[in-house]
């Protein structure tokens, strides 16, 4: 009896052209090939050996793996077992835009320098991005706020990758005024902006507005927006609104989404608050 190698693959779209994600579990030996985009992934289980632009490398669970546009590589499982990994693929023009390069391009010789490496902060940013992209594909939470969270995660990944693991010139930190960004989030919390809109308000790049806002206010714009919505929900509940009505009036996707965010922020559920204020 012939047993076929294990191979399961999923592909995920994203809110932007030029970015998509994959989730694979496979015993297959992938022959030499290349992509026209940057790839960054996380090997979640198992191990693999692959050719790269810097020779043959081995990757193990927890390692970050990456490829450059046009870089010939292959991949096979170590130990004859399957391995599981998730990847995000990004067009060079999108990488440049997200990472704050002012001309929206990357020089042809800009390359990722390590095909396999460890970086806990970047790994966490990649996990957040992959989770956001996969959630976006469910269609349940594909709102403007979800797109903002997804874009923040993409910016963090692109900027971190180029700043720490590439030949790209470092991007200088700016001391821009982000008061207009905060005012936009405070004045209209039910209509989530795009990161592009916030960058235009501050007159800086997406990467710069994300970094500057977090430095000034301690939270990313998306996290600050969620705090604003949660405070709005608290006031609605204290005024006598039902939990479902409070969630809808505060911009949450549904009551369960409000409850998760509310509990993280206040340490108790909206139901407990409503019972206390209506008792």
PDB file of C-alpha atoms in Angstrom:
ATOM      1  CA  UNK A   1       0.000   0.000   0.000  1.00  0.00           C
ATOM      2  CA  UNK A   2       1.370   3.394  -1.040  1.00  0.00           C
ATOM      3  CA  UNK A   3       1.097   6.065   1.636  1.00  0.00           C
ATOM      4  CA  UNK A   4       1.064   9.615   0.386  1.00  0.00           C
ATOM      5  CA  UNK A   5       3.079  12.203   2.315  1.00  0.00           C
ATOM      6  CA  UNK A   6       1.131  14.422   4.684  1.00  0.00           C
ATOM      7  CA  UNK A   7       0.398  17.765   3.082  1.00  0.00           C
ATOM      8  CA  UNK A   8      -2.161  20.302   4.275  1.00  0.00           C
ATOM      9  CA  UNK A   9      -2.145  23.891   3.090  1.00  0.00           C
ATOM     10  CA  UNK A  10      -4.241  26.993   3.715  1.00  0.00           C
ATOM     11  CA  UNK A  11      -3.882  30.398   2.069  1.00  0.00           C
ATOM     12  CA  UNK A  12      -5.214  33.596   3.659  1.00  0.00           C
ATOM     13  CA  UNK A  13      -5.935  36.904   2.004  1.00  0.00           C
ATOM     14  CA  UNK A  14      -5.319  40.202   3.805  1.00  0.00           C
ATOM     15  CA  UNK A  15      -6.860  43.695   3.781  1.00  0.00           C
ATOM     16  CA  UNK A  16      -4.152  44.827   1.335  1.00  0.00           C
ATOM     17  CA  UNK A  17      -3.095  43.890  -2.171  1.00  0.00           C
ATOM     18  CA  UNK A  18       0.388  42.443  -2.131  1.00  0.00           C
ATOM     19  CA  UNK A  19       0.135  40.622   1.217  1.00  0.00           C
ATOM     20  CA  UNK A  20      -1.078  37.103   1.920  1.00  0.00           C
ATOM     21  CA  UNK A  21      -0.483  34.385   4.482  1.00  0.00           C
ATOM     22  CA  UNK A  22      -0.116  30.607   4.422  1.00  0.00           C
ATOM     23  CA  UNK A  23      -0.363  27.811   6.972  1.00  0.00           C
ATOM     24  CA  UNK A  24       1.191  24.478   5.994  1.00  0.00           C
ATOM     25  CA  UNK A  25       1.821  21.094   7.517  1.00  0.00           C
ATOM     26  CA  UNK A  26       3.816  18.872   5.204  1.00  0.00           C
ATOM     27  CA  UNK A  27       6.211  15.966   4.815  1.00  0.00           C
ATOM     28  CA  UNK A  28       6.950  17.017   1.243  1.00  0.00           C
ATOM     29  CA  UNK A  29      10.361  17.832  -0.114  1.00  0.00           C
ATOM     30  CA  UNK A  30       9.964  21.116  -1.981  1.00  0.00           C
ATOM     31  CA  UNK A  31      12.376  21.431  -4.897  1.00  0.00           C
ATOM     32  CA  UNK A  32      14.364  24.548  -5.635  1.00  0.00           C
ATOM     33  CA  UNK A  33      12.176  27.555  -6.400  1.00  0.00           C
ATOM     34  CA  UNK A  34      11.897  31.285  -5.706  1.00  0.00           C
ATOM     35  CA  UNK A  35       9.245  33.919  -4.965  1.00  0.00           C
ATOM     36  CA  UNK A  36       9.011  37.499  -6.209  1.00  0.00           C
ATOM     37  CA  UNK A  37       8.130  38.703  -2.703  1.00  0.00           C
ATOM     38  CA  UNK A  38       9.622  38.785   0.787  1.00  0.00           C
ATOM     39  CA  UNK A  39       8.631  35.889   3.002  1.00  0.00           C
ATOM     40  CA  UNK A  40       8.733  35.732   6.793  1.00  0.00           C
ATOM     41  CA  UNK A  41       7.486  32.756   8.724  1.00  0.00           C
ATOM     42  CA  UNK A  42       7.461  30.851  11.968  1.00  0.00           C
ATOM     43  CA  UNK A  43       8.308  27.160  12.139  1.00  0.00           C
ATOM     44  CA  UNK A  44       5.791  25.960  14.712  1.00  0.00           C
ATOM     45  CA  UNK A  45       6.547  22.245  14.880  1.00  0.00           C
ATOM     46  CA  UNK A  46       9.170  19.850  13.559  1.00  0.00           C
ATOM     47  CA  UNK A  47      12.365  20.804  11.753  1.00  0.00           C
ATOM     48  CA  UNK A  48      13.581  21.320   8.216  1.00  0.00           C
ATOM     49  CA  UNK A  49      16.727  21.755   6.153  1.00  0.00           C
ATOM     50  CA  UNK A  50      16.774  24.135   3.207  1.00  0.00           C
ATOM     51  CA  UNK A  51      19.052  25.756   0.695  1.00  0.00           C
ATOM     52  CA  UNK A  52      19.218  29.537   0.871  1.00  0.00           C
ATOM     53  CA  UNK A  53      21.164  32.456  -0.500  1.00  0.00           C
ATOM     54  CA  UNK A  54      23.613  31.892   2.374  1.00  0.00           C
ATOM     55  CA  UNK A  55      24.044  28.152   2.015  1.00  0.00           C
ATOM     56  CA  UNK A  56      22.252  25.226   3.590  1.00  0.00           C
ATOM     57  CA  UNK A  57      20.502  26.009   6.864  1.00  0.00           C
ATOM     58  CA  UNK A  58      18.442  24.092   9.420  1.00  0.00           C
ATOM     59  CA  UNK A  59      15.402  25.444  11.241  1.00  0.00           C
ATOM     60  CA  UNK A  60      13.661  24.117  14.344  1.00  0.00           C
ATOM     61  CA  UNK A  61      10.389  24.811  16.132  1.00  0.00           C
ATOM     62  CA  UNK A  62      10.304  28.422  17.314  1.00  0.00           C
ATOM     63  CA  UNK A  63      12.717  29.687  14.663  1.00  0.00           C
ATOM     64  CA  UNK A  64      11.827  32.499  12.280  1.00  0.00           C
ATOM     65  CA  UNK A  65      12.496  31.742   8.619  1.00  0.00           C
ATOM     66  CA  UNK A  66      12.656  34.177   5.728  1.00  0.00           C
ATOM     67  CA  UNK A  67      13.372  34.498   2.029  1.00  0.00           C
ATOM     68  CA  UNK A  68      14.242  37.401  -0.244  1.00  0.00           C
ATOM     69  CA  UNK A  69      12.586  38.179  -3.577  1.00  0.00           C
ATOM     70  CA  UNK A  70      14.259  36.038  -6.215  1.00  0.00           C
ATOM     71  CA  UNK A  71      16.217  33.957  -3.678  1.00  0.00           C
ATOM     72  CA  UNK A  72      16.368  30.307  -4.745  1.00  0.00           C
ATOM     73  CA  UNK A  73      15.583  27.931  -1.892  1.00  0.00           C
ATOM     74  CA  UNK A  74      14.124  24.511  -1.184  1.00  0.00           C
ATOM     75  CA  UNK A  75      12.926  22.650   1.898  1.00  0.00           C
ATOM     76  CA  UNK A  76      12.706  19.172   3.337  1.00  0.00           C
ATOM     77  CA  UNK A  77      11.731  17.802   6.712  1.00  0.00           C
ATOM     78  CA  UNK A  78      14.460  16.698   9.077  1.00  0.00           C
ATOM     79  CA  UNK A  79      14.058  13.249  10.589  1.00  0.00           C
ATOM     80  CA  UNK A  80      11.505  12.141   7.998  1.00  0.00           C
ATOM     81  CA  UNK A  81       8.616  13.712   9.888  1.00  0.00           C
ATOM     82  CA  UNK A  82       6.229  16.466   8.903  1.00  0.00           C
ATOM     83  CA  UNK A  83       6.788  20.068   9.937  1.00  0.00           C
ATOM     84  CA  UNK A  84       4.275  22.854  10.406  1.00  0.00           C
ATOM     85  CA  UNK A  85       4.873  26.492   9.615  1.00  0.00           C
ATOM     86  CA  UNK A  86       3.068  29.744   8.904  1.00  0.00           C
ATOM     87  CA  UNK A  87       4.276  32.456   6.543  1.00  0.00           C
ATOM     88  CA  UNK A  88       3.377  35.964   5.448  1.00  0.00           C
ATOM     89  CA  UNK A  89       4.429  37.110   1.977  1.00  0.00           C
ATOM     90  CA  UNK A  90       4.859  40.804   1.217  1.00  0.00           C
ATOM     91  CA  UNK A  91       5.494  42.610  -2.053  1.00  0.00           C
ATOM     92  CA  UNK A  92       8.648  44.788  -1.928  1.00  0.00           C
ATOM     93  CA  UNK A  93       6.615  47.972  -2.512  1.00  0.00           C
ATOM     94  CA  UNK A  94       4.326  47.131   0.425  1.00  0.00           C
ATOM     95  CA  UNK A  95       7.320  46.300   2.619  1.00  0.00           C
ATOM     96  CA  UNK A  96       8.804  49.725   1.860  1.00  0.00           C
ATOM     97  CA  UNK A  97       5.540  51.561   2.554  1.00  0.00           C
ATOM     98  CA  UNK A  98       4.900  49.785   5.834  1.00  0.00           C
ATOM     99  CA  UNK A  99       8.472  50.160   7.070  1.00  0.00           C
ATOM    100  CA  UNK A 100       8.549  53.904   6.514  1.00  0.00           C
ATOM    101  CA  UNK A 101      10.707  54.319   3.438  1.00  0.00           C
ATOM    102  CA  UNK A 102       9.667  57.728   2.075  1.00  0.00           C
ATOM    103  CA  UNK A 103       9.799  56.854  -1.619  1.00  0.00           C
ATOM    104  CA  UNK A 104       7.799  53.633  -1.135  1.00  0.00           C
ATOM    105  CA  UNK A 105      10.600  51.601  -2.699  1.00  0.00           C
ATOM    106  CA  UNK A 106      13.473  49.508  -1.493  1.00  0.00           C
ATOM    107  CA  UNK A 107      16.839  49.563  -3.189  1.00  0.00           C
ATOM    108  CA  UNK A 108      17.378  46.446  -5.321  1.00  0.00           C
ATOM    109  CA  UNK A 109      20.256  45.364  -3.080  1.00  0.00           C
ATOM    110  CA  UNK A 110      18.245  45.484   0.169  1.00  0.00           C
ATOM    111  CA  UNK A 111      18.203  41.913   1.424  1.00  0.00           C
ATOM    112  CA  UNK A 112      17.195  40.015   4.530  1.00  0.00           C
ATOM    113  CA  UNK A 113      20.459  38.803   5.996  1.00  0.00           C
ATOM    114  CA  UNK A 114      19.493  35.657   7.952  1.00  0.00           C
ATOM    115  CA  UNK A 115      17.395  32.842   6.485  1.00  0.00           C
ATOM    116  CA  UNK A 116      16.872  31.391   9.984  1.00  0.00           C
ATOM    117  CA  UNK A 117      17.060  33.354  13.233  1.00  0.00           C
ATOM    118  CA  UNK A 118      15.635  33.944  16.702  1.00  0.00           C
ATOM    119  CA  UNK A 119      13.983  37.222  17.698  1.00  0.00           C
ATOM    120  CA  UNK A 120      11.321  36.979  20.447  1.00  0.00           C
ATOM    121  CA  UNK A 121       9.853  40.457  19.834  1.00  0.00           C
ATOM    122  CA  UNK A 122       9.582  39.952  16.091  1.00  0.00           C
ATOM    123  CA  UNK A 123       8.179  36.461  16.620  1.00  0.00           C
ATOM    124  CA  UNK A 124       5.415  37.919  18.788  1.00  0.00           C
ATOM    125  CA  UNK A 125       4.703  40.629  16.206  1.00  0.00           C
ATOM    126  CA  UNK A 126       4.506  37.968  13.498  1.00  0.00           C
ATOM    127  CA  UNK A 127       2.144  35.858  15.602  1.00  0.00           C
ATOM    128  CA  UNK A 128      -0.111  38.900  16.023  1.00  0.00           C
ATOM    129  CA  UNK A 129      -0.050  39.583  12.294  1.00  0.00           C
ATOM    130  CA  UNK A 130      -0.810  35.980  11.355  1.00  0.00           C
ATOM    131  CA  UNK A 131      -3.647  35.815  13.893  1.00  0.00           C
ATOM    132  CA  UNK A 132      -5.093  39.066  12.541  1.00  0.00           C
ATOM    133  CA  UNK A 133      -4.893  37.866   8.942  1.00  0.00           C
ATOM    134  CA  UNK A 134      -6.493  34.523   9.777  1.00  0.00           C
ATOM    135  CA  UNK A 135      -9.273  36.246  11.749  1.00  0.00           C
ATOM    136  CA  UNK A 136      -9.833  38.618   8.850  1.00  0.00           C
ATOM    137  CA  UNK A 137     -10.509  35.614   6.625  1.00  0.00           C
ATOM    138  CA  UNK A 138     -13.293  34.313   8.857  1.00  0.00           C
ATOM    139  CA  UNK A 139     -15.366  37.347   7.917  1.00  0.00           C
ATOM    140  CA  UNK A 140     -16.674  37.597  11.470  1.00  0.00           C
ATOM    141  CA  UNK A 141     -14.567  40.570  12.496  1.00  0.00           C
ATOM    142  CA  UNK A 142     -13.591  42.105   9.150  1.00  0.00           C
ATOM    143  CA  UNK A 143     -14.305  45.652  10.323  1.00  0.00           C
ATOM    144  CA  UNK A 144     -12.362  48.871   9.890  1.00  0.00           C
ATOM    145  CA  UNK A 145     -10.976  48.470  13.418  1.00  0.00           C
ATOM    146  CA  UNK A 146      -9.807  44.952  12.607  1.00  0.00           C
ATOM    147  CA  UNK A 147      -8.105  46.282   9.482  1.00  0.00           C
ATOM    148  CA  UNK A 148      -6.331  48.903  11.617  1.00  0.00           C
ATOM    149  CA  UNK A 149      -5.115  46.219  14.046  1.00  0.00           C
ATOM    150  CA  UNK A 150      -3.957  44.084  11.143  1.00  0.00           C
ATOM    151  CA  UNK A 151      -2.103  46.993   9.553  1.00  0.00           C
ATOM    152  CA  UNK A 152      -0.391  47.887  12.824  1.00  0.00           C
ATOM    153  CA  UNK A 153       0.831  44.311  13.083  1.00  0.00           C
ATOM    154  CA  UNK A 154       2.072  44.383   9.481  1.00  0.00           C
ATOM    155  CA  UNK A 155       3.932  47.649  10.062  1.00  0.00           C
ATOM    156  CA  UNK A 156       5.575  46.229  13.197  1.00  0.00           C
ATOM    157  CA  UNK A 157       6.700  43.111  11.328  1.00  0.00           C
ATOM    158  CA  UNK A 158       8.005  44.923   8.242  1.00  0.00           C
ATOM    159  CA  UNK A 159       9.788  47.623  10.224  1.00  0.00           C
ATOM    160  CA  UNK A 160      11.318  45.180  12.691  1.00  0.00           C
ATOM    161  CA  UNK A 161      12.478  42.856   9.949  1.00  0.00           C
ATOM    162  CA  UNK A 162      14.155  45.584   7.898  1.00  0.00           C
ATOM    163  CA  UNK A 163      15.629  47.424  10.891  1.00  0.00           C
ATOM    164  CA  UNK A 164      17.177  44.382  12.567  1.00  0.00           C
ATOM    165  CA  UNK A 165      17.687  41.731   9.905  1.00  0.00           C
ATOM    166  CA  UNK A 166      18.387  43.443   6.598  1.00  0.00           C
ATOM    167  CA  UNK A 167      20.865  45.602   4.725  1.00  0.00           C
ATOM    168  CA  UNK A 168      18.406  48.532   4.580  1.00  0.00           C
ATOM    169  CA  UNK A 169      19.529  51.896   5.902  1.00  0.00           C
ATOM    170  CA  UNK A 170      18.055  52.627   9.355  1.00  0.00           C
ATOM    171  CA  UNK A 171      15.041  54.906   9.474  1.00  0.00           C
ATOM    172  CA  UNK A 172      15.494  57.913  11.797  1.00  0.00           C
ATOM    173  CA  UNK A 173      13.104  58.473  14.685  1.00  0.00           C
ATOM    174  CA  UNK A 174      10.932  61.564  14.348  1.00  0.00           C
ATOM    175  CA  UNK A 175       9.499  63.811  17.071  1.00  0.00           C
ATOM    176  CA  UNK A 176       6.222  64.621  15.337  1.00  0.00           C
ATOM    177  CA  UNK A 177       3.134  65.986  17.089  1.00  0.00           C
ATOM    178  CA  UNK A 178       0.470  63.256  17.227  1.00  0.00           C
ATOM    179  CA  UNK A 179      -2.239  65.283  18.976  1.00  0.00           C
ATOM    180  CA  UNK A 180      -4.389  65.278  15.824  1.00  0.00           C
ATOM    181  CA  UNK A 181      -4.151  61.489  15.749  1.00  0.00           C
ATOM    182  CA  UNK A 182      -5.384  61.242  19.334  1.00  0.00           C
ATOM    183  CA  UNK A 183      -8.174  63.738  18.639  1.00  0.00           C
ATOM    184  CA  UNK A 184      -9.318  61.729  15.616  1.00  0.00           C
ATOM    185  CA  UNK A 185      -9.514  58.553  17.692  1.00  0.00           C
ATOM    186  CA  UNK A 186     -11.289  60.327  20.566  1.00  0.00           C
ATOM    187  CA  UNK A 187     -13.770  62.312  18.477  1.00  0.00           C
ATOM    188  CA  UNK A 188     -15.027  59.438  16.360  1.00  0.00           C
ATOM    189  CA  UNK A 189     -14.308  56.096  18.076  1.00  0.00           C
ATOM    190  CA  UNK A 190     -17.085  54.281  16.196  1.00  0.00           C
ATOM    191  CA  UNK A 191     -15.428  54.927  12.825  1.00  0.00           C
ATOM    192  CA  UNK A 192     -11.958  53.405  12.923  1.00  0.00           C
ATOM    193  CA  UNK A 193      -9.461  55.197  10.688  1.00  0.00           C
ATOM    194  CA  UNK A 194      -6.821  53.567   8.538  1.00  0.00           C
ATOM    195  CA  UNK A 195      -3.199  53.878   9.491  1.00  0.00           C
ATOM    196  CA  UNK A 196      -2.744  55.808   6.240  1.00  0.00           C
ATOM    197  CA  UNK A 197      -5.256  58.402   7.453  1.00  0.00           C
ATOM    198  CA  UNK A 198      -3.491  58.746  10.789  1.00  0.00           C
ATOM    199  CA  UNK A 199      -0.104  59.076   9.113  1.00  0.00           C
ATOM    200  CA  UNK A 200      -1.438  61.855   6.879  1.00  0.00           C
ATOM    201  CA  UNK A 201      -2.829  63.696   9.911  1.00  0.00           C
ATOM    202  CA  UNK A 202       0.592  63.651  11.554  1.00  0.00           C
ATOM    203  CA  UNK A 203       2.509  64.256   8.317  1.00  0.00           C
ATOM    204  CA  UNK A 204       4.747  61.222   8.799  1.00  0.00           C
ATOM    205  CA  UNK A 205       4.940  57.614   7.611  1.00  0.00           C
ATOM    206  CA  UNK A 206       2.800  54.748   8.908  1.00  0.00           C
ATOM    207  CA  UNK A 207       5.744  53.275  10.775  1.00  0.00           C
ATOM    208  CA  UNK A 208       6.627  56.638  12.305  1.00  0.00           C
ATOM    209  CA  UNK A 209       3.070  57.428  13.436  1.00  0.00           C
ATOM    210  CA  UNK A 210       2.750  53.992  15.007  1.00  0.00           C
ATOM    211  CA  UNK A 211       6.063  54.302  16.860  1.00  0.00           C
ATOM    212  CA  UNK A 212       5.533  57.943  17.863  1.00  0.00           C
ATOM    213  CA  UNK A 213       1.956  57.461  19.118  1.00  0.00           C
ATOM    214  CA  UNK A 214       2.938  54.468  21.229  1.00  0.00           C
ATOM    215  CA  UNK A 215       5.900  56.351  22.675  1.00  0.00           C
ATOM    216  CA  UNK A 216       3.753  59.364  23.618  1.00  0.00           C
ATOM    217  CA  UNK A 217       0.597  57.571  24.797  1.00  0.00           C
ATOM    218  CA  UNK A 218       1.853  54.130  25.798  1.00  0.00           C
ATOM    219  CA  UNK A 219      -0.497  52.312  23.410  1.00  0.00           C
ATOM    220  CA  UNK A 220      -0.793  51.816  19.676  1.00  0.00           C
ATOM    221  CA  UNK A 221      -3.634  53.707  17.950  1.00  0.00           C
ATOM    222  CA  UNK A 222      -5.708  50.513  17.724  1.00  0.00           C
ATOM    223  CA  UNK A 223      -5.238  49.690  21.409  1.00  0.00           C
ATOM    224  CA  UNK A 224      -6.065  53.293  22.346  1.00  0.00           C
ATOM    225  CA  UNK A 225      -9.220  53.108  20.200  1.00  0.00           C
ATOM    226  CA  UNK A 226     -10.311  49.911  21.974  1.00  0.00           C
ATOM    227  CA  UNK A 227      -9.811  51.627  25.338  1.00  0.00           C
ATOM    228  CA  UNK A 228     -11.971  54.504  24.128  1.00  0.00           C
ATOM    229  CA  UNK A 229     -14.707  52.110  23.004  1.00  0.00           C
ATOM    230  CA  UNK A 230     -14.568  50.209  26.286  1.00  0.00           C
ATOM    231  CA  UNK A 231     -14.982  53.416  28.276  1.00  0.00           C
ATOM    232  CA  UNK A 232     -17.950  54.307  26.072  1.00  0.00           C
ATOM    233  CA  UNK A 233     -19.451  50.864  26.759  1.00  0.00           C
ATOM    234  CA  UNK A 234     -18.969  51.371  30.511  1.00  0.00           C
ATOM    235  CA  UNK A 235     -20.896  54.646  30.396  1.00  0.00           C
ATOM    236  CA  UNK A 236     -23.669  53.048  28.337  1.00  0.00           C
ATOM    237  CA  UNK A 237     -24.057  50.195  30.821  1.00  0.00           C
ATOM    238  CA  UNK A 238     -24.068  52.539  33.809  1.00  0.00           C
ATOM    239  CA  UNK A 239     -26.822  54.540  32.066  1.00  0.00           C
ATOM    240  CA  UNK A 240     -29.002  51.421  31.862  1.00  0.00           C
ATOM    241  CA  UNK A 241     -28.283  50.040  28.377  1.00  0.00           C
ATOM    242  CA  UNK A 242     -28.445  46.283  27.810  1.00  0.00           C
ATOM    243  CA  UNK A 243     -25.137  44.561  27.143  1.00  0.00           C
ATOM    244  CA  UNK A 244     -26.043  43.956  23.505  1.00  0.00           C
ATOM    245  CA  UNK A 245     -27.061  47.589  23.022  1.00  0.00           C
ATOM    246  CA  UNK A 246     -23.927  48.832  24.786  1.00  0.00           C
ATOM    247  CA  UNK A 247     -21.744  46.705  22.514  1.00  0.00           C
ATOM    248  CA  UNK A 248     -23.455  47.995  19.382  1.00  0.00           C
ATOM    249  CA  UNK A 249     -23.375  51.618  20.536  1.00  0.00           C
ATOM    250  CA  UNK A 250     -19.672  51.368  21.387  1.00  0.00           C
ATOM    251  CA  UNK A 251     -18.485  49.965  18.074  1.00  0.00           C
ATOM    252  CA  UNK A 252     -17.762  46.386  19.099  1.00  0.00           C
ATOM    253  CA  UNK A 253     -18.423  43.555  16.667  1.00  0.00           C
ATOM    254  CA  UNK A 254     -20.726  41.866  19.179  1.00  0.00           C
ATOM    255  CA  UNK A 255     -21.354  41.422  22.895  1.00  0.00           C
ATOM    256  CA  UNK A 256     -18.723  38.701  23.335  1.00  0.00           C
ATOM    257  CA  UNK A 257     -16.060  40.904  21.740  1.00  0.00           C
ATOM    258  CA  UNK A 258     -16.976  43.719  24.120  1.00  0.00           C
ATOM    259  CA  UNK A 259     -16.837  41.342  27.084  1.00  0.00           C
ATOM    260  CA  UNK A 260     -13.331  40.113  26.230  1.00  0.00           C
ATOM    261  CA  UNK A 261     -11.915  43.614  25.840  1.00  0.00           C
ATOM    262  CA  UNK A 262     -13.854  45.007  28.809  1.00  0.00           C
ATOM    263  CA  UNK A 263     -12.628  42.241  31.120  1.00  0.00           C
ATOM    264  CA  UNK A 264      -9.014  42.799  30.106  1.00  0.00           C
ATOM    265  CA  UNK A 265      -9.280  46.532  30.773  1.00  0.00           C
ATOM    266  CA  UNK A 266     -11.307  46.632  33.992  1.00  0.00           C
ATOM    267  CA  UNK A 267     -10.769  43.195  35.535  1.00  0.00           C
ATOM    268  CA  UNK A 268     -14.494  42.396  35.654  1.00  0.00           C
ATOM    269  CA  UNK A 269     -17.144  41.643  33.044  1.00  0.00           C
ATOM    270  CA  UNK A 270     -19.777  44.031  31.701  1.00  0.00           C
ATOM    271  CA  UNK A 271     -22.408  41.732  33.212  1.00  0.00           C
ATOM    272  CA  UNK A 272     -21.003  42.225  36.698  1.00  0.00           C
ATOM    273  CA  UNK A 273     -21.048  46.002  36.204  1.00  0.00           C
ATOM    274  CA  UNK A 274     -24.621  45.995  34.935  1.00  0.00           C
ATOM    275  CA  UNK A 275     -25.783  43.859  37.850  1.00  0.00           C
ATOM    276  CA  UNK A 276     -24.099  46.235  40.320  1.00  0.00           C
ATOM    277  CA  UNK A 277     -25.463  49.418  38.754  1.00  0.00           C
ATOM    278  CA  UNK A 278     -28.989  48.095  38.135  1.00  0.00           C
ATOM    279  CA  UNK A 279     -29.388  46.200  41.407  1.00  0.00           C
TER     280      UNK A 279
END
